[in-house]
Short mmCIF file of C-alpha atoms in Angstrom, two decimals:
data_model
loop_
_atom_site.label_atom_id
_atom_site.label_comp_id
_atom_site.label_asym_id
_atom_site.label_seq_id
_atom_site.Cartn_x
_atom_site.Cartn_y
_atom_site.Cartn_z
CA UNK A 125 26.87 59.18 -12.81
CA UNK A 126 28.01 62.63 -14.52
CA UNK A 127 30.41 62.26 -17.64
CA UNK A 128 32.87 64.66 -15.70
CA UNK A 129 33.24 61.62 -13.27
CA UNK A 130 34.06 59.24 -16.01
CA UNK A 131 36.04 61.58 -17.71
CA UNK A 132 38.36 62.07 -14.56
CA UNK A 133 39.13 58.33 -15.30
CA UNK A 134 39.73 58.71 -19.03
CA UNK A 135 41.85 61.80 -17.78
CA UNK A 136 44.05 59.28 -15.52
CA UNK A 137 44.74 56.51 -17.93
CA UNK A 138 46.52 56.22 -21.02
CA UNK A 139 44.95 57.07 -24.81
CA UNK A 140 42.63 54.64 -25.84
CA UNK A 141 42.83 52.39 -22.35
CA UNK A 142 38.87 53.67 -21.38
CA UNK A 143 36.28 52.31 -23.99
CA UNK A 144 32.59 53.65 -23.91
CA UNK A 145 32.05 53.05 -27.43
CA UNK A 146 28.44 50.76 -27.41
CA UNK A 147 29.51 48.18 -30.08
CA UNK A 148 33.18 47.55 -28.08
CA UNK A 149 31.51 47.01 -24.51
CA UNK A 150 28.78 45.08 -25.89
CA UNK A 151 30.86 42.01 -25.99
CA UNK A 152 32.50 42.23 -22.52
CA UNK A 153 28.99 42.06 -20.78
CA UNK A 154 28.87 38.32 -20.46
CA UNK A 155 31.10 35.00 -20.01
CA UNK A 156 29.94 32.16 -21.72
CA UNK A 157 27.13 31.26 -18.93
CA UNK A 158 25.27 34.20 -20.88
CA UNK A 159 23.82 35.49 -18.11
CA UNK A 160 20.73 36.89 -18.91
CA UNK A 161 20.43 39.61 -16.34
CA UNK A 162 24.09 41.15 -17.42
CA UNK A 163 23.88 44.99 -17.62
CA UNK A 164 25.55 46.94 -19.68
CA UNK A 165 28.91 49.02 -18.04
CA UNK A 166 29.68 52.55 -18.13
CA UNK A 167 33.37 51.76 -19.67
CA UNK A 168 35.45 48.59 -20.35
CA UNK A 169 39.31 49.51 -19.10
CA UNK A 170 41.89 47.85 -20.64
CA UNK A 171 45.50 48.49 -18.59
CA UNK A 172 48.46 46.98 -18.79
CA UNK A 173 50.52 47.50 -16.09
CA UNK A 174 49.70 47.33 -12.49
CA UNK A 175 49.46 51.17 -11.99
CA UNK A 176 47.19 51.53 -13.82
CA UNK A 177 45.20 48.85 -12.34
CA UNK A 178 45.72 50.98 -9.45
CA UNK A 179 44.42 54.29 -10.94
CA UNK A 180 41.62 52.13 -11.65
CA UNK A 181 40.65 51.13 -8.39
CA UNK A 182 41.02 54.38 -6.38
CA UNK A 183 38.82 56.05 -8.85
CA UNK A 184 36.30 53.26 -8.61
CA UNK A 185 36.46 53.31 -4.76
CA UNK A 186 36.07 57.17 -4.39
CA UNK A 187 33.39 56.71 -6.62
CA UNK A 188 31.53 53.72 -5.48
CA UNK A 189 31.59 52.09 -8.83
CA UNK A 190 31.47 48.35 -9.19
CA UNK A 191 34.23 46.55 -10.66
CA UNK A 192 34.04 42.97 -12.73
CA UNK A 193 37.43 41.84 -13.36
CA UNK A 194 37.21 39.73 -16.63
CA UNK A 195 39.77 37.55 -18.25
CA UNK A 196 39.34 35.90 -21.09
CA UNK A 197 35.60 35.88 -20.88
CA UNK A 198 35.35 31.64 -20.73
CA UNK A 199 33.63 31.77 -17.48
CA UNK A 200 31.40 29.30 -17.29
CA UNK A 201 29.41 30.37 -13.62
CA UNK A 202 28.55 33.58 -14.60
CA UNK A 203 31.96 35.44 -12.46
CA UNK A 204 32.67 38.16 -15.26
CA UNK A 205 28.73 39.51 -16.06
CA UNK A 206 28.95 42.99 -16.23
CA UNK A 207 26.76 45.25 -14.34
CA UNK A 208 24.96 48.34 -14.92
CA UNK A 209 27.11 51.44 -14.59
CA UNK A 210 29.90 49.67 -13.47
CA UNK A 211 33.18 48.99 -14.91
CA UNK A 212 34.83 45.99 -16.72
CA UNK A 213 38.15 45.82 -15.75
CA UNK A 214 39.73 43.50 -18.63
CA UNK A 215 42.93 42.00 -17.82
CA UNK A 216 43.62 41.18 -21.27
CA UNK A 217 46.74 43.05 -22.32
CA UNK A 218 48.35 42.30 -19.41
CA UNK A 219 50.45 39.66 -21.09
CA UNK A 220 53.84 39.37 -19.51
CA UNK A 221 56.30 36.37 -18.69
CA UNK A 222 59.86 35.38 -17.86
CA UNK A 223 60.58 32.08 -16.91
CA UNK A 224 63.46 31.29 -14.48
CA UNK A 225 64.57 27.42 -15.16
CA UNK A 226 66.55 27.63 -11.74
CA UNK A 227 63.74 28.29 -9.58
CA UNK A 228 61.14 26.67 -11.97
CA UNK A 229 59.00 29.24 -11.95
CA UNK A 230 57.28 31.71 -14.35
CA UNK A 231 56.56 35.36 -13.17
CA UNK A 232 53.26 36.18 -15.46
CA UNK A 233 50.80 38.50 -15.97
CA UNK A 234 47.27 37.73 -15.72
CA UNK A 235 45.69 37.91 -19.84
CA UNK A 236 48.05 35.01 -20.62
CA UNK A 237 46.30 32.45 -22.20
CA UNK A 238 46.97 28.58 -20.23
CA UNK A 239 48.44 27.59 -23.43
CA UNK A 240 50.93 30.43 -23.98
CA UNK A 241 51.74 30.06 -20.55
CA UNK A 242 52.58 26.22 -21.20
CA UNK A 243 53.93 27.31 -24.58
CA UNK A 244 56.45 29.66 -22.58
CA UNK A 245 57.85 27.10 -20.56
CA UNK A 246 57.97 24.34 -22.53
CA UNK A 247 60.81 26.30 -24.14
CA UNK A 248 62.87 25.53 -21.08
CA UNK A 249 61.78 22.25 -20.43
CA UNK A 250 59.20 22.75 -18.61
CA UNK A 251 55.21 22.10 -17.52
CA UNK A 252 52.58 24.02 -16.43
CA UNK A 253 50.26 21.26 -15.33
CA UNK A 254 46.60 22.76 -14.58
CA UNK A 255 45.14 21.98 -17.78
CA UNK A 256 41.21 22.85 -18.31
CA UNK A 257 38.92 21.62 -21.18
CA UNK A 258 39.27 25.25 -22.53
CA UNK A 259 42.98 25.39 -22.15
CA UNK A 260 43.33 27.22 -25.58
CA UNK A 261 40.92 30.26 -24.66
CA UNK A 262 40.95 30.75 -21.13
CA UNK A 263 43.37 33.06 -19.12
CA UNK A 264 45.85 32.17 -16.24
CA UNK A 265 43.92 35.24 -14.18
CA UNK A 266 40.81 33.43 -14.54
CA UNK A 267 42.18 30.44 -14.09
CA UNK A 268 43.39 31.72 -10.42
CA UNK A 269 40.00 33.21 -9.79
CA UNK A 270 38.16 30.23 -9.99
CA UNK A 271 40.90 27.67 -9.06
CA UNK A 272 40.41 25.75 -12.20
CA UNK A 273 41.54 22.24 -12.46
CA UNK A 274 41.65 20.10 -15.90
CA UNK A 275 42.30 16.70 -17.33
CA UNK A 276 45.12 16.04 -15.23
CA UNK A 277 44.42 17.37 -11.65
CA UNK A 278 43.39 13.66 -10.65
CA UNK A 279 47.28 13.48 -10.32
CA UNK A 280 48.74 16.75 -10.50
CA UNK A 281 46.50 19.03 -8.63
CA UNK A 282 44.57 22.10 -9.40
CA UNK A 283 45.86 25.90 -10.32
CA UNK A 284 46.21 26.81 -6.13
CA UNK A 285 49.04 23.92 -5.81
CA UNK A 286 50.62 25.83 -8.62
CA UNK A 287 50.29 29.33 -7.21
CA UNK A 288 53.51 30.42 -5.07
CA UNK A 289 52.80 34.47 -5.09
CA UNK A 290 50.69 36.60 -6.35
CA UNK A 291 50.52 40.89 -6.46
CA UNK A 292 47.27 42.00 -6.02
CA UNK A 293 45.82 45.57 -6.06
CA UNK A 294 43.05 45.90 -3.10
CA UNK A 295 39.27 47.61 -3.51
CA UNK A 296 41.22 50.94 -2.30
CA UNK A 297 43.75 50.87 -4.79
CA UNK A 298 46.59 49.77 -2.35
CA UNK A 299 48.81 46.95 -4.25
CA UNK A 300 50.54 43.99 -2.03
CA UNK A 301 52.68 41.11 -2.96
CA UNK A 302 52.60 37.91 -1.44
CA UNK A 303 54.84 35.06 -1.43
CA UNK A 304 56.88 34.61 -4.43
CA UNK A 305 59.62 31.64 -5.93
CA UNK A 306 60.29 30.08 -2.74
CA UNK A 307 58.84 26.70 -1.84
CA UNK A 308 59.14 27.13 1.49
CA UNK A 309 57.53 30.34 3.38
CA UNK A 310 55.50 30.04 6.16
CA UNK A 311 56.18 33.84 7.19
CA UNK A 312 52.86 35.25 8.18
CA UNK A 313 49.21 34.05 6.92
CA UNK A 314 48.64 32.02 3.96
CA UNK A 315 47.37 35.20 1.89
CA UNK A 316 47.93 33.77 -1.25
CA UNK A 317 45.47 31.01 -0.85
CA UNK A 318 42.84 33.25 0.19
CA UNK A 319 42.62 34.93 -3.11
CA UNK A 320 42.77 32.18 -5.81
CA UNK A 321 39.38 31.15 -6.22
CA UNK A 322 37.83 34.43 -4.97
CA UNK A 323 36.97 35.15 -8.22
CA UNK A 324 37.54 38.48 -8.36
CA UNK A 325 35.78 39.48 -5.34
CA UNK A 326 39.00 40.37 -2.69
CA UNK A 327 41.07 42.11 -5.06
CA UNK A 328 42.47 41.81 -8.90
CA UNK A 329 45.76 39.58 -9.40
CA UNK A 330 47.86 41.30 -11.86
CA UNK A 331 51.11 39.43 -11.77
CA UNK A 332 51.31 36.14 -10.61
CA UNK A 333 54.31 33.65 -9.49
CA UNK A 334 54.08 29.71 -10.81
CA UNK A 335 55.50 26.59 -9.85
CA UNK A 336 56.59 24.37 -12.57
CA UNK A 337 57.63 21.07 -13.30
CA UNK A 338 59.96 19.36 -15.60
CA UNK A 339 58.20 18.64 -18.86
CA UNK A 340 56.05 15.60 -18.60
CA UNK A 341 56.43 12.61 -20.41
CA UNK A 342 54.42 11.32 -23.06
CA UNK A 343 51.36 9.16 -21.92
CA UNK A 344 49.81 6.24 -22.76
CA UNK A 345 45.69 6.51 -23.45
CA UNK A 346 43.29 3.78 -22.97
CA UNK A 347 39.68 3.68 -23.98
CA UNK A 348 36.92 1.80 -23.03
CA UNK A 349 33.66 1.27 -23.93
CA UNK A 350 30.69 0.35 -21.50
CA UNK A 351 27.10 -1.35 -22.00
CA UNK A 352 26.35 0.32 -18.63
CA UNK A 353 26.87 4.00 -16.76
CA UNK A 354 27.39 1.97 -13.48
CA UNK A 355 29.88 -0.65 -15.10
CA UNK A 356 32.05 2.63 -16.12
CA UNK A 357 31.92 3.84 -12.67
CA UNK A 358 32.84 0.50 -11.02
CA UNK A 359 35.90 0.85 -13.41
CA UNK A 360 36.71 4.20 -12.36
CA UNK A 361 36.97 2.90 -8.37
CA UNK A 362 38.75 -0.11 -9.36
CA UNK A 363 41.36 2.16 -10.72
CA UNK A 364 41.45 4.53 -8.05
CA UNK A 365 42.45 2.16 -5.56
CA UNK A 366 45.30 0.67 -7.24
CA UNK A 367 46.95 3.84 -8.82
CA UNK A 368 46.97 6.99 -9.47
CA UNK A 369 46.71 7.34 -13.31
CA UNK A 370 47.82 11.33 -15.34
CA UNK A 371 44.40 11.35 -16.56
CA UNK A 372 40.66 9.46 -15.86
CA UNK A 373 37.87 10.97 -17.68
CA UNK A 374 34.39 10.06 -18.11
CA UNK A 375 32.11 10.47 -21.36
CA UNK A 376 27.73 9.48 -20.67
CA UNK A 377 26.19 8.25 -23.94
CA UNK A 378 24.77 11.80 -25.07
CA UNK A 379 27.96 12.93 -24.94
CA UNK A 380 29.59 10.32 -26.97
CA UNK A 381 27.07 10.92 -29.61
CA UNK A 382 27.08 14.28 -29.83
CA UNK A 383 30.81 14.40 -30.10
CA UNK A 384 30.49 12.30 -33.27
CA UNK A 385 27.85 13.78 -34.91
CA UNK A 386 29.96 16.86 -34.79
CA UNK A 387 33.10 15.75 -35.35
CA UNK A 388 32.90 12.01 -36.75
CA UNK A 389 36.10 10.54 -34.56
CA UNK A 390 34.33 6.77 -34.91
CA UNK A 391 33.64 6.54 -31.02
CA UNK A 392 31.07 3.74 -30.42
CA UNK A 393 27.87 5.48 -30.41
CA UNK A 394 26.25 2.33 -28.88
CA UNK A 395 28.46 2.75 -25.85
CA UNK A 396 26.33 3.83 -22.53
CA UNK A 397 29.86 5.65 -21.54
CA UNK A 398 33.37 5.74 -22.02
CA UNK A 399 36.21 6.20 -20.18
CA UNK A 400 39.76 7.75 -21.16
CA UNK A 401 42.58 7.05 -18.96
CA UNK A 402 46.03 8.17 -19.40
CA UNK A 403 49.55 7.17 -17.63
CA UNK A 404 52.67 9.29 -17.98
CA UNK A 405 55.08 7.27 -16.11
CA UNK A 406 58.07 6.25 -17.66
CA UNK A 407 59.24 2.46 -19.20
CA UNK A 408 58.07 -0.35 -17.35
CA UNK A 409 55.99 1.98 -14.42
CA UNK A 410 53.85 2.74 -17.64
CA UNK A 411 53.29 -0.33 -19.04
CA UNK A 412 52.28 -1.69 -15.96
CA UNK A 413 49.84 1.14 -15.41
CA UNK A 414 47.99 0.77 -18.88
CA UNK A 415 48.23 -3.14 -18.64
CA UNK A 416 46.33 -2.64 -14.61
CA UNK A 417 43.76 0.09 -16.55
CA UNK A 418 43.14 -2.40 -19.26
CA UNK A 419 42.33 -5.22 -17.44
CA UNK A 420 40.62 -3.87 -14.55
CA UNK A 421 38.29 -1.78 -17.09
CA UNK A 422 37.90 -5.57 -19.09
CA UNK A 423 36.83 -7.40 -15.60
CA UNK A 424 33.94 -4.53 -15.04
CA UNK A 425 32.45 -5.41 -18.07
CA UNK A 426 34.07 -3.22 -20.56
CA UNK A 427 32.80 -3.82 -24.09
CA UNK A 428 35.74 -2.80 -25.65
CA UNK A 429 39.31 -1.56 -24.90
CA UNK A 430 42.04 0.10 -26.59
CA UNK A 431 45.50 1.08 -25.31
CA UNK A 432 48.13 3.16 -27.45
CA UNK A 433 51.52 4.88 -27.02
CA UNK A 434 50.75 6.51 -29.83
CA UNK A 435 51.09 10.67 -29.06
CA UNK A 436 48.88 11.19 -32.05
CA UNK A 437 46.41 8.43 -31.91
CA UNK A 438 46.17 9.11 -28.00
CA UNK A 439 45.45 13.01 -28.46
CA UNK A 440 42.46 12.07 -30.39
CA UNK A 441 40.78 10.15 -27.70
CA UNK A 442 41.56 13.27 -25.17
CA UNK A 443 40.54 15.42 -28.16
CA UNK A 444 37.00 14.08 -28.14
CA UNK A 445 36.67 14.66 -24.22
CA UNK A 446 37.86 18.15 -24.54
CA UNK A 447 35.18 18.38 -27.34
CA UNK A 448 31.90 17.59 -25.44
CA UNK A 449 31.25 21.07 -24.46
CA UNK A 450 30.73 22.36 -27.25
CA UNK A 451 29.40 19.53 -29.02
CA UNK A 452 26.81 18.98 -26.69
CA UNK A 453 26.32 23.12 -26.75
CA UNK A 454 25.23 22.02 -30.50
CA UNK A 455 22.31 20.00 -29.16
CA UNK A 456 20.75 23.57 -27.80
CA UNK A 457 21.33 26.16 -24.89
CA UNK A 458 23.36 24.85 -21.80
CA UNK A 459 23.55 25.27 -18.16
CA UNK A 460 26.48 23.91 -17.49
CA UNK A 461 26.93 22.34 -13.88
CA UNK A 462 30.31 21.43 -11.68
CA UNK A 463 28.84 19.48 -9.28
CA UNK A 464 31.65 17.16 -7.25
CA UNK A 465 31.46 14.42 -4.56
CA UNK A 466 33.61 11.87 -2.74
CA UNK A 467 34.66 9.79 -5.17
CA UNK A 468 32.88 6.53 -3.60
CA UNK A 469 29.43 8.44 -4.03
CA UNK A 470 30.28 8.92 -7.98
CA UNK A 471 27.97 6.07 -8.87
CA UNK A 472 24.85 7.58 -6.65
CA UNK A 473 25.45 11.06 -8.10
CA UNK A 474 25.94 9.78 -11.64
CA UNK A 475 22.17 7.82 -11.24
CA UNK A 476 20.92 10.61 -9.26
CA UNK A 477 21.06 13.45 -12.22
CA UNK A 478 19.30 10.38 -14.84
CA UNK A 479 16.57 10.09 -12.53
CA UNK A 480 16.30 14.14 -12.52
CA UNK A 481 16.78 14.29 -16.03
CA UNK A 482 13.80 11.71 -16.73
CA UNK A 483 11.47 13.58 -13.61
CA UNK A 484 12.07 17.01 -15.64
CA UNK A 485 12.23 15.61 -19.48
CA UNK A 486 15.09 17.12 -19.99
CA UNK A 487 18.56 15.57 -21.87
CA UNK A 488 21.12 15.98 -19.24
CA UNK A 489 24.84 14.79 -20.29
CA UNK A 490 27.67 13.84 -17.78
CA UNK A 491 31.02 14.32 -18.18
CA UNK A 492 33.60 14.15 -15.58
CA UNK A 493 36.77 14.15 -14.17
CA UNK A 494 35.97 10.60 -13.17
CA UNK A 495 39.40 10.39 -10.80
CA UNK A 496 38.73 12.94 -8.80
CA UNK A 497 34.58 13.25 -8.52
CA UNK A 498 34.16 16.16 -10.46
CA UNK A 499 31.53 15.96 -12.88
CA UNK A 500 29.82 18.36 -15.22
CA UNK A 501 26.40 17.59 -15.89
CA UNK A 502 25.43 19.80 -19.08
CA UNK A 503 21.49 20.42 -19.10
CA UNK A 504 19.94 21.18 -22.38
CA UNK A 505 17.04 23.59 -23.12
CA UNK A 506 15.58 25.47 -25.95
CA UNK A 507 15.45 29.45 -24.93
CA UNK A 508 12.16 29.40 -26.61
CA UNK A 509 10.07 26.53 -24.14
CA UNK A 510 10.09 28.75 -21.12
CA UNK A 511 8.28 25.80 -19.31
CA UNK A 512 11.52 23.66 -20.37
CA UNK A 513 14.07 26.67 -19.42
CA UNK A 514 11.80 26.42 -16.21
CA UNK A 515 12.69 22.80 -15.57
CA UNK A 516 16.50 23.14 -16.68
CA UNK A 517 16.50 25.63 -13.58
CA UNK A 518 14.89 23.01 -11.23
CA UNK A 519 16.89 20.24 -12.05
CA UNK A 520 20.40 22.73 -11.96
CA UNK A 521 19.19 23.24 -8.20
CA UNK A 522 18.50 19.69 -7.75
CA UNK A 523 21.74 18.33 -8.99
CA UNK A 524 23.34 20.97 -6.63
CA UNK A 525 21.06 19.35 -3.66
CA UNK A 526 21.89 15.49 -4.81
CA UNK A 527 26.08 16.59 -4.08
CA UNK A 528 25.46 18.04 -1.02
CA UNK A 529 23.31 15.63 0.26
CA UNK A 530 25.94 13.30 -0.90
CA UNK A 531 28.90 15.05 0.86
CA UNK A 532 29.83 17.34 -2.26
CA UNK A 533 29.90 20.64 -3.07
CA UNK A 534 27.98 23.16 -5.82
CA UNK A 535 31.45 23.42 -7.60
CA UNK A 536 34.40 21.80 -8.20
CA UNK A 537 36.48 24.20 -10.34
CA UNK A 538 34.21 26.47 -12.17
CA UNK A 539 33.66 28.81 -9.38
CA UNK A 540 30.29 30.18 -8.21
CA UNK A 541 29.69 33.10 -10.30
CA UNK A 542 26.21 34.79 -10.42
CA UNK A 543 24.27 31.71 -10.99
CA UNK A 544 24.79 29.75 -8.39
CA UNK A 545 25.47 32.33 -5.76
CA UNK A 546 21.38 31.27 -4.23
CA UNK A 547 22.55 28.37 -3.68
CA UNK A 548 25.95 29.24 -1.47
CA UNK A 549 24.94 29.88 1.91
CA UNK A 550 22.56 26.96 2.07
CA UNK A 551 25.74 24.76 1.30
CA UNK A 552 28.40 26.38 3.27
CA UNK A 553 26.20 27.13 6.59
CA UNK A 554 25.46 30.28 8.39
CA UNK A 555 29.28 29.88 10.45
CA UNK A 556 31.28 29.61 7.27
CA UNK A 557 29.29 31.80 5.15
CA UNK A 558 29.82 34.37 8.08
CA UNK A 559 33.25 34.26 7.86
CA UNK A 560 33.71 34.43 4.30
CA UNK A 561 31.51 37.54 4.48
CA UNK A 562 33.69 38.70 7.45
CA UNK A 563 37.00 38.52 4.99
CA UNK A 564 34.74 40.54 2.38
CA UNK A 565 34.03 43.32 4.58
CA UNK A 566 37.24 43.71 5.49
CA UNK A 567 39.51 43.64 2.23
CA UNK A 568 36.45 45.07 0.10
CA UNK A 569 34.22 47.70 3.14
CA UNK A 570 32.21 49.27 0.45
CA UNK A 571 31.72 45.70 -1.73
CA UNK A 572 32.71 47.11 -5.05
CA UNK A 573 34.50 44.39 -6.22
CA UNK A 574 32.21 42.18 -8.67
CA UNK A 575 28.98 42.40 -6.46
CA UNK A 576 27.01 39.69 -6.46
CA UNK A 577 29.12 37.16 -7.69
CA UNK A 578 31.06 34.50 -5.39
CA UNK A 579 30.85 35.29 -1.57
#
């Protein structure tokens, strides 16, 4: 591409907005799946507005110029790698809100962080519920691309049941709004479903409506420890036929241990799992709900169990699930997986990845969100061993094959990014993956928008 064509960007946009500069863009080429085939972009733009998201787009589109739109940059699929002499579109300083306590909404702008956003509106007595692991880092716009879930989506639901409008700007530069604070609309097509989780490959959200809730109530944490992965899973159903608890989260043994050598919290490090389950109903309704946990996670063999109202004591325990990421990531490189299934095929899935994990010699933790399926195995590799890197690789593919075969899917919330893309059409089918390619064609004809990522 000449540098008059880039300049007629720089031309178009406010001061400072385009970044060439080497050292700046360097750091926008990846998410944190480090994707090791991310190019390096002509420019990083920065806007703030929708206009100039706009401006943006019709220069890319009369240009043919790829587009990544990146958020935060907490990706964990591989959604925001930049590509050679394309653009980075960061949404970053697009960092608007109003809340409306009447509606019980929020009106925001796509570089909020979750936790500003839930900051924002806990002013007015309010909740934001969707509530990932990475909460404090990752943005609301990439939360909508990838229809991220959390801790509590076992009760509450994931970002989409939270999304009432969106305004988009389209591959052409044309911007649209859909829906909006009304709870109620069933004018027209569903639009706004079709573009959270599309991961930035239909269009770029830059402002986005939000349904809220009244603030929720403290919760009540139990904790148990189990001699046996299965034992923890029997738990987990026993539970989920009885109630429907705020929170249900599952720790394997590697993750346990990892989270205290890193952070010393006293978890039982003899412990094959552990399980953290949460109520947030009020008075009596909660009682009985941590009393049920308790003793249904004592009768499948629990080896130890702890209940507290405590807010403190409680946010530890959830603490040291939010932690395993990273304290896993401490153990060596990761690919991270998002595997889900029905939740009465958690047990074969769970013993499924140990017995791929022992056929490659690899150390393969599992986390979930026991309650509703979705589990993250977390594979770990050293760079260096490219005969180990090669076997992380198999085994990511053949965790992806166990769900399926077990009525899951390749990803529960993390979206499918660049890296597992390959595996996409084989799980959706040549029908579905048709029409998904269909809805490209038409809202993207000359597929600028984050090529090769998603659909």
């Amino acid at each position: 591409m000449s540098t008059g064509v880039l300049a007629d960007l720089i031309a178009g946009l406010p001061d400072g907005m385009v970044v060439t500069d080497p050292a700046v863009t360097e750091g926008y080429r990846q998410d944190r799946a480090l994707d090791p085939a991310a190019g390096k972009p002509l420019a990083v733009v920065r806007p703030r507005r929708t206009e100039e998201v706009q401006t943006v787009l019709r220069w890319a589109s009369a240009n043919q110029v790829p587009v990544v739109t990146r958020g935060a940059g907490s990706g964990l699929s591989g959604g925001a790698t930049a590509l050679d002499n394309g653009i980075v579109l960061s949404t970053e300083k697009m960092r608007d809100i109003t809340v409306d306590p009447i509606t019980r909404t929020a009106v925001c702008q796509p570089g909020l962080f979750n936790s500003e956003v839930k900051q924002a509106v806990a002013e007015h007595g309010l909740w934001y519920p969707p509530d990932p692991s990475s909460f404090e880092i990752c943005s609301i716009g990439g939360n909508i691309a990838t229809n991220a879930g959390g801790l509590c989506c076992v009760k509450y639901g994931v970002t989409t049941d939270y999304v009432l409008g969106i305004q988009v700007v389209l591959a052409d530069g044309t911007a649209v709004r859909l829906g909006g604070p009304r709870l109620k609309d069933v004018a027209g097509l569903s639009l706004t479903k079709l573009f959270v989780g599309s991961e930035g490959t239909l269009g770029v959200i830059t402002e986005v409506t939000l349904k809220l809730l009244p603030a929720q109530n403290a919760s009540s944490i139990v904790v148990a420890s189990f001699a046996s992965v299965q034992a923890a899973v029997d738990a987990v159903l026993g539970v989920a036929t009885r109630i429907r608890p705020a929170m249900l989260e599952f720790m394997d043994s590697v993750a346990i241990n990892a989270v205290e050598d890193t952070f010393r919290m006293d978890l039982d490090r003899g412990a094959a799992a552990m399980l953290v389950a949460g109520s947030d109903e009020r008075g009596r309704a909660g009682t009985d709900d941590t009393e049920l946990m308790a003793s249904v996670f004592a009768d499948n063999g629990a080896t130890d169990v702890f209940s507290t109202d405590d807010p403190d004591e409680g946010e530890a325990f959830v603490a040291a699930r939010r932690f395993c990421i990273p304290a896993v990531e401490s153990k060596g490189s990761l690919l991270l997986e998002d595997v889900g299934v029905p939740l009465p095929a958690l047990g074969e899935l769970v013993t499924g990845i140990a017995h791929i994990a022992d056929e490659r010699d690899l150390m393969i933790s599992v986390i979930a969100h026991a309650g509703d399926g979705n589990t993250h195995p977390l594979l770990v590799y050293d760079p260096a061993d490219t005969a180990m890197m090669e076997r992380a690789h198999l085994a990511y593919g053949e965790i992806m094959d166990l769900a399926v075969g077990l009525g899951g899917t390749i990803t529960g919330e993390h979206g499918v990014g660049r890296l597992k893309r390959p595996w996409l059409a084989g799980y959706l089918g040549p029908e579905a993956m048709d029409l998904n390619q269909r809805i490209k064609n038409a809202l993207d004809p000359q597929g600028i928008l984050n090529p090769g990522a998603g659909i």
